[in-house]
CSV table of C-alpha atoms in Angstrom, one decimal:
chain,number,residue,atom,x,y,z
Q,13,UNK,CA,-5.9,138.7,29.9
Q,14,UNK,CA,-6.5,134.7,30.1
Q,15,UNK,CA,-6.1,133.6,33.7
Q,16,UNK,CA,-6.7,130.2,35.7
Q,17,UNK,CA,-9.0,130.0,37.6
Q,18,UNK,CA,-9.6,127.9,40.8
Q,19,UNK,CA,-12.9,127.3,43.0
Q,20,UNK,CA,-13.7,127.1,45.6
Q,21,UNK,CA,-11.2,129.8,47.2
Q,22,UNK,CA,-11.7,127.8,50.4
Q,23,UNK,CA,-12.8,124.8,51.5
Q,24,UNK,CA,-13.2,123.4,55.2
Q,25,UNK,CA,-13.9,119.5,55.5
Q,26,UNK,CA,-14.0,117.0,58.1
Q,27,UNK,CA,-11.3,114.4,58.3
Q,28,UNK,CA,-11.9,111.2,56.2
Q,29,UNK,CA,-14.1,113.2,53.6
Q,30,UNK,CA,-13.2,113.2,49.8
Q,31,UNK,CA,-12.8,117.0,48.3
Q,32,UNK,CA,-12.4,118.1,45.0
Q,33,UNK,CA,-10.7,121.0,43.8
Q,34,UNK,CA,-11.8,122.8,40.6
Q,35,UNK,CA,-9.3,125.0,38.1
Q,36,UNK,CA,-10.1,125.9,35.0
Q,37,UNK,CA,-6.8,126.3,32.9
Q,38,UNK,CA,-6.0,128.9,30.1
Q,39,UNK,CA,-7.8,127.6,27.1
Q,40,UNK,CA,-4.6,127.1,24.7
Q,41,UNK,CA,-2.4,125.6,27.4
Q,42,UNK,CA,-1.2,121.7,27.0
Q,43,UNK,CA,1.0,121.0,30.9
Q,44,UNK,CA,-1.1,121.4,33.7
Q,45,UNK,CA,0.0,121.0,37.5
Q,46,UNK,CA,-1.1,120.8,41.0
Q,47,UNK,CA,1.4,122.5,44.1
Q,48,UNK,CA,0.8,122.5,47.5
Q,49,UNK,CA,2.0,125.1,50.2
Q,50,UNK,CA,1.7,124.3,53.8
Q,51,UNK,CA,1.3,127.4,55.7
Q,52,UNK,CA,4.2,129.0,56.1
Q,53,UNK,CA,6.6,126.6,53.6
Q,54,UNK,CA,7.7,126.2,50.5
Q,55,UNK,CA,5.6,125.6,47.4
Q,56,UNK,CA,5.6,121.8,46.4
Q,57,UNK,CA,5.1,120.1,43.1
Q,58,UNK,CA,2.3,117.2,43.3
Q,59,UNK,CA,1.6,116.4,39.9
Q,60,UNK,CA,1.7,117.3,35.9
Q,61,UNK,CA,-0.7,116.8,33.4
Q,62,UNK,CA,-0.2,116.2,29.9
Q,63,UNK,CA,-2.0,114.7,27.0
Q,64,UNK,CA,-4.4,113.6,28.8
Q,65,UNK,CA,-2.4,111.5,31.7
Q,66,UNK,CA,-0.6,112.1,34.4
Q,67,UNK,CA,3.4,113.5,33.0
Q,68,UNK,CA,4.8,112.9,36.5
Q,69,UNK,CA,4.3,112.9,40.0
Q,70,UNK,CA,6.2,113.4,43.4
Q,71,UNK,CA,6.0,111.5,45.9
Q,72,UNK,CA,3.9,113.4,48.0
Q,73,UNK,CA,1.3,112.6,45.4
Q,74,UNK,CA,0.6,109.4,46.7
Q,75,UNK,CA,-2.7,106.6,46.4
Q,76,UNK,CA,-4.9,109.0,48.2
Q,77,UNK,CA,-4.7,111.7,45.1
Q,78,UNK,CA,-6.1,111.9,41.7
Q,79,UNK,CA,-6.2,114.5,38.9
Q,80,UNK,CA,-8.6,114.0,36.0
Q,81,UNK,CA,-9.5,115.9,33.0
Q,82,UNK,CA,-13.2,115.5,32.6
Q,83,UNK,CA,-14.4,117.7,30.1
Q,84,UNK,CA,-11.5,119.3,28.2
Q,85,UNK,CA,-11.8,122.4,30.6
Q,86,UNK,CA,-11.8,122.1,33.8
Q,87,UNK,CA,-8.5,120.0,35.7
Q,88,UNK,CA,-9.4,118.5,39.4
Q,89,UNK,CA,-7.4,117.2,42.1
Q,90,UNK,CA,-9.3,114.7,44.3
Q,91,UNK,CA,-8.4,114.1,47.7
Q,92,UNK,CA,-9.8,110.7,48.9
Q,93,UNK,CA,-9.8,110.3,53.1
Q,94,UNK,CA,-8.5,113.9,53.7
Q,95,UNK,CA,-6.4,114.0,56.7
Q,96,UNK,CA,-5.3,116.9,58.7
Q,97,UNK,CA,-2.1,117.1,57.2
Q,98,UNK,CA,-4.0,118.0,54.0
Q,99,UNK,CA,-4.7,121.6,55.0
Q,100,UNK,CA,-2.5,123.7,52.9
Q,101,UNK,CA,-3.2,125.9,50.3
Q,102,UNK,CA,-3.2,124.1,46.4
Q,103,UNK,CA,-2.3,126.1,43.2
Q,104,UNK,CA,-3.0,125.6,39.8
Q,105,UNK,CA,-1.0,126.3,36.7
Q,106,UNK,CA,-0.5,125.6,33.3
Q,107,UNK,CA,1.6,126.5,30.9
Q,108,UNK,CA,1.1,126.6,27.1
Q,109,UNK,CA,3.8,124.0,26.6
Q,110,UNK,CA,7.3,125.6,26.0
Q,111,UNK,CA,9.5,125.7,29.0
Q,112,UNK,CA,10.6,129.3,28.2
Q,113,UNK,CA,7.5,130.4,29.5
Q,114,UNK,CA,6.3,130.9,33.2
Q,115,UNK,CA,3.7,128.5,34.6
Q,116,UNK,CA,0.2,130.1,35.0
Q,117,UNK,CA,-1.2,130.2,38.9
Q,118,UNK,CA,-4.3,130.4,40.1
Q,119,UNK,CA,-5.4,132.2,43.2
Q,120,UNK,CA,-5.0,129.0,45.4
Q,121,UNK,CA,-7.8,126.9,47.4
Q,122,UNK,CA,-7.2,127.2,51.0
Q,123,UNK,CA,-8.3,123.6,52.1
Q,124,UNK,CA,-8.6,123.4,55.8
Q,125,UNK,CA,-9.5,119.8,57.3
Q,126,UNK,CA,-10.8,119.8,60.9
E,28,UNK,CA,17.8,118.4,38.2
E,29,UNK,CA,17.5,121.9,38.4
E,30,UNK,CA,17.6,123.7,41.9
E,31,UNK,CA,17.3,127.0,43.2
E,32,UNK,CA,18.5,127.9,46.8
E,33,UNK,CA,17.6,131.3,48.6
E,34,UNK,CA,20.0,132.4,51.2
E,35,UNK,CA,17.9,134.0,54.5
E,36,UNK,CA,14.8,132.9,55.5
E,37,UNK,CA,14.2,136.3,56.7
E,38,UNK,CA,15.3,140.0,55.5
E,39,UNK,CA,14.6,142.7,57.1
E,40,UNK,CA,15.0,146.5,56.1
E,41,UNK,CA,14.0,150.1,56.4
E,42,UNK,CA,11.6,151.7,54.2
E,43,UNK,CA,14.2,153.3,51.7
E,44,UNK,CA,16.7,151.4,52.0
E,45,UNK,CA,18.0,148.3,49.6
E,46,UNK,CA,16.3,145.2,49.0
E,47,UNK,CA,18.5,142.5,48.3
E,48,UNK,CA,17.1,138.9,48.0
E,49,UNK,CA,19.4,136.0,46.7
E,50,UNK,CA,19.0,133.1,45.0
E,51,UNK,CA,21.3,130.7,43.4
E,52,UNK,CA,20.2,128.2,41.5
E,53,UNK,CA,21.8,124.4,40.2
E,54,UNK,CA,21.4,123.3,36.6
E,55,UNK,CA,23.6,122.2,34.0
E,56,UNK,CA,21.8,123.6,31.1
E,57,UNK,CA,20.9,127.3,30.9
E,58,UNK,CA,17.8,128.0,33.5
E,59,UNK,CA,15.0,129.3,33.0
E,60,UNK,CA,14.9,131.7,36.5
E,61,UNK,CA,11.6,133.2,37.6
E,62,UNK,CA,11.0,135.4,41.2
E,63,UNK,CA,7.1,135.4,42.8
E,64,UNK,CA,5.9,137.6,45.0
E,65,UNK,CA,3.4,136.6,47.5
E,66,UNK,CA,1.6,138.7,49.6
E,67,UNK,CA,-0.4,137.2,53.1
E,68,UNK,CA,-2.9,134.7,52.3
E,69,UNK,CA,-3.1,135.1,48.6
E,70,UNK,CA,-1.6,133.7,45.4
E,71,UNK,CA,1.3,133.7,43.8
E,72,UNK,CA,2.6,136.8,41.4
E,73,UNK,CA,5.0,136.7,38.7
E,74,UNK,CA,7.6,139.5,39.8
E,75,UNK,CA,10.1,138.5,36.7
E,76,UNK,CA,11.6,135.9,34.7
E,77,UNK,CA,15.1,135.2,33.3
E,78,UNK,CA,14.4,133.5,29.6
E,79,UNK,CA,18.2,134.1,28.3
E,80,UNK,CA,17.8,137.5,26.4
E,81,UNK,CA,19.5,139.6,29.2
E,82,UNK,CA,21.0,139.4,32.0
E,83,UNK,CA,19.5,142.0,33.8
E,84,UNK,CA,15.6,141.4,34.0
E,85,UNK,CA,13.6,144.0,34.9
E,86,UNK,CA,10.0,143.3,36.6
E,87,UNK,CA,7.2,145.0,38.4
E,88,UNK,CA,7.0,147.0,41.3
E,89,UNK,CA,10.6,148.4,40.6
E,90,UNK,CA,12.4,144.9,40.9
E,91,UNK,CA,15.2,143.7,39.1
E,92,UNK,CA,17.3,141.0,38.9
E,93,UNK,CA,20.4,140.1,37.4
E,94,UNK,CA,21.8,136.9,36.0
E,95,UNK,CA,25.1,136.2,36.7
E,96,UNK,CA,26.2,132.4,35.0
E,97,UNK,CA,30.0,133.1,37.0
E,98,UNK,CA,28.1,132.8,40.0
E,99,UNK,CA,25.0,130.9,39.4
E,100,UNK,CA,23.1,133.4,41.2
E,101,UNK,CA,19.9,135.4,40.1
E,102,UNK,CA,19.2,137.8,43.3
E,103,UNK,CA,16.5,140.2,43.7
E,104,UNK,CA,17.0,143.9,44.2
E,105,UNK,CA,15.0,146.9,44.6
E,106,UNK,CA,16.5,150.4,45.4
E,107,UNK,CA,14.4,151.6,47.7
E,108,UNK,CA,12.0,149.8,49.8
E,109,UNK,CA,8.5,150.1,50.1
E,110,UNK,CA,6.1,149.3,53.4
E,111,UNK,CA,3.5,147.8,50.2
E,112,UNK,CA,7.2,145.4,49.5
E,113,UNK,CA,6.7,143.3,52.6
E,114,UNK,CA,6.1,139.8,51.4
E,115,UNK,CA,7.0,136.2,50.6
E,116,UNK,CA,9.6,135.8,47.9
E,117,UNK,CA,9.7,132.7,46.2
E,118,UNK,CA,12.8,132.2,43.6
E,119,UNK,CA,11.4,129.5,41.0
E,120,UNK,CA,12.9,127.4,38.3
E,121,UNK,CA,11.5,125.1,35.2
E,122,UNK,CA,12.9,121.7,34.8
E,123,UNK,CA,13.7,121.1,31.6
E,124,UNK,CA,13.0,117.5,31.6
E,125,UNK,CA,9.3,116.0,31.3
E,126,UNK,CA,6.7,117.6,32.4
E,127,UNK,CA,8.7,121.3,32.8
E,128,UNK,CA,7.8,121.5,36.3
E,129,UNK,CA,8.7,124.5,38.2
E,130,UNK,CA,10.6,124.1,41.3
E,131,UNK,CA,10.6,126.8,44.1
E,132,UNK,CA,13.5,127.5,46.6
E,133,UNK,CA,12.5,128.1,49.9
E,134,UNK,CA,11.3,131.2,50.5
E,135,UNK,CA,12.2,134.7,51.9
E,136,UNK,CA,10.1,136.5,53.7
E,137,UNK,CA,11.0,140.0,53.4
E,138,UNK,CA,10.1,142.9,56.2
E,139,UNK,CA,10.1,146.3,55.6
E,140,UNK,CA,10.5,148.7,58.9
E,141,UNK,CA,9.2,152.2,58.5
């Protein structure tokens, strides 16, 4: 069964550092997103991902995140100048680009900034 | 936009006894309705989804839920609680606009006391 995938499962950096976090999507997919869940709260949309450009954001996704596309597989979500309110776990989905379908998670990256 | 509000942050049961989560969601097309299980410090599951074909979904584990438009509600039962059914409950919906984003409610976290 296609799944997507994320790496790394968990990732400790030091404040002010730049992280990247990898998913590879289901192959067939179009809409890809990034969530974030602070320990212990809700699941928050950041961002989707559509032909090739960003489809919409919130406003939690602000100048210090990016999402590219790089090669056609993978999907990342930089973090410039992490700060300690970063630390939360961050999901990856996609969805194959119907809305009568549910979106695709990953296992999470557990980022932790210390 | 579509919302989707769950009632109790917390529930707590007895092994046996019923499970009843609610949600109600906020939409003024016909949702698409999803529940996610998720257990400690891992990802997110797809328990069941609500697509329009019936009102009363059946998903894994021995959930159900039913979709009632009077009362623009989509709660979570189970019969008989399990110790293995203590989790975080996460009620979900796509937005039909854009990028078909899927917005979670807040959360239940559901205990099960043997």
């Amino acid at each position: 069964e296609p799944e997507v995938t994320q790496t790394p499962s968990h990732q400790v950096t030091q404040m002010g550092q730049e992280v990247i976090l990898r998913c590879v999507p289901i192959s067939n997919h179009l809409y890809f997103y990034w969530y974030r869940q602070i320990l212990g709260q809700k699941v928050e949309f950041l961002v989707s991902f559509y032909n090739n450009e960003i489809s919409e954001k919130s406003e939690i996704f602000d100048d210090q995140f990016s999402v590219e596309r790089p090669d056609g597989s993978n999907f990342t979500l930089k973090i410039r100048s992490t700060k300690l309110e970063d630390s939360a776990m961050y999901f990856c989905a996609s969805i194959p680009g119907t809305m009568n379908t549910e979106a695709f998670f990953g296992q999470g990256t557990r980022l932790t900034v210390v | 936009a579509q919302s989707v509000t769950q009632l109790g942050s917390h529930v707590s049961v007895s092994e046996g006894a019923l499970v009843l989560l609610r949600c109600n969601y906020s939409s003024s097309v016909p949702p698409y309705l999803f529940w996610y299980v998720q257990y400690p410090n891992q990802g997110l599951q797809l328990l069941l989804k609500y697509t329009s074909a019936a009102t009363l979904v059946k998903g894994i584990n021995g959930f159900e839920a039913e979709f009632k438009k009077s009362e623009t509600s989509f709660h979570l039962t189970k019969p008989s609680a399990h110790m293995s059914d203590a989790a975080e409950y996460f009620c979900a919906v796509i937005e039909n606009t854009g990028g078909f984003k899927t917005i979670f409610g807040a959360g239940t976290r559901l205990f099960v006391k043997a």
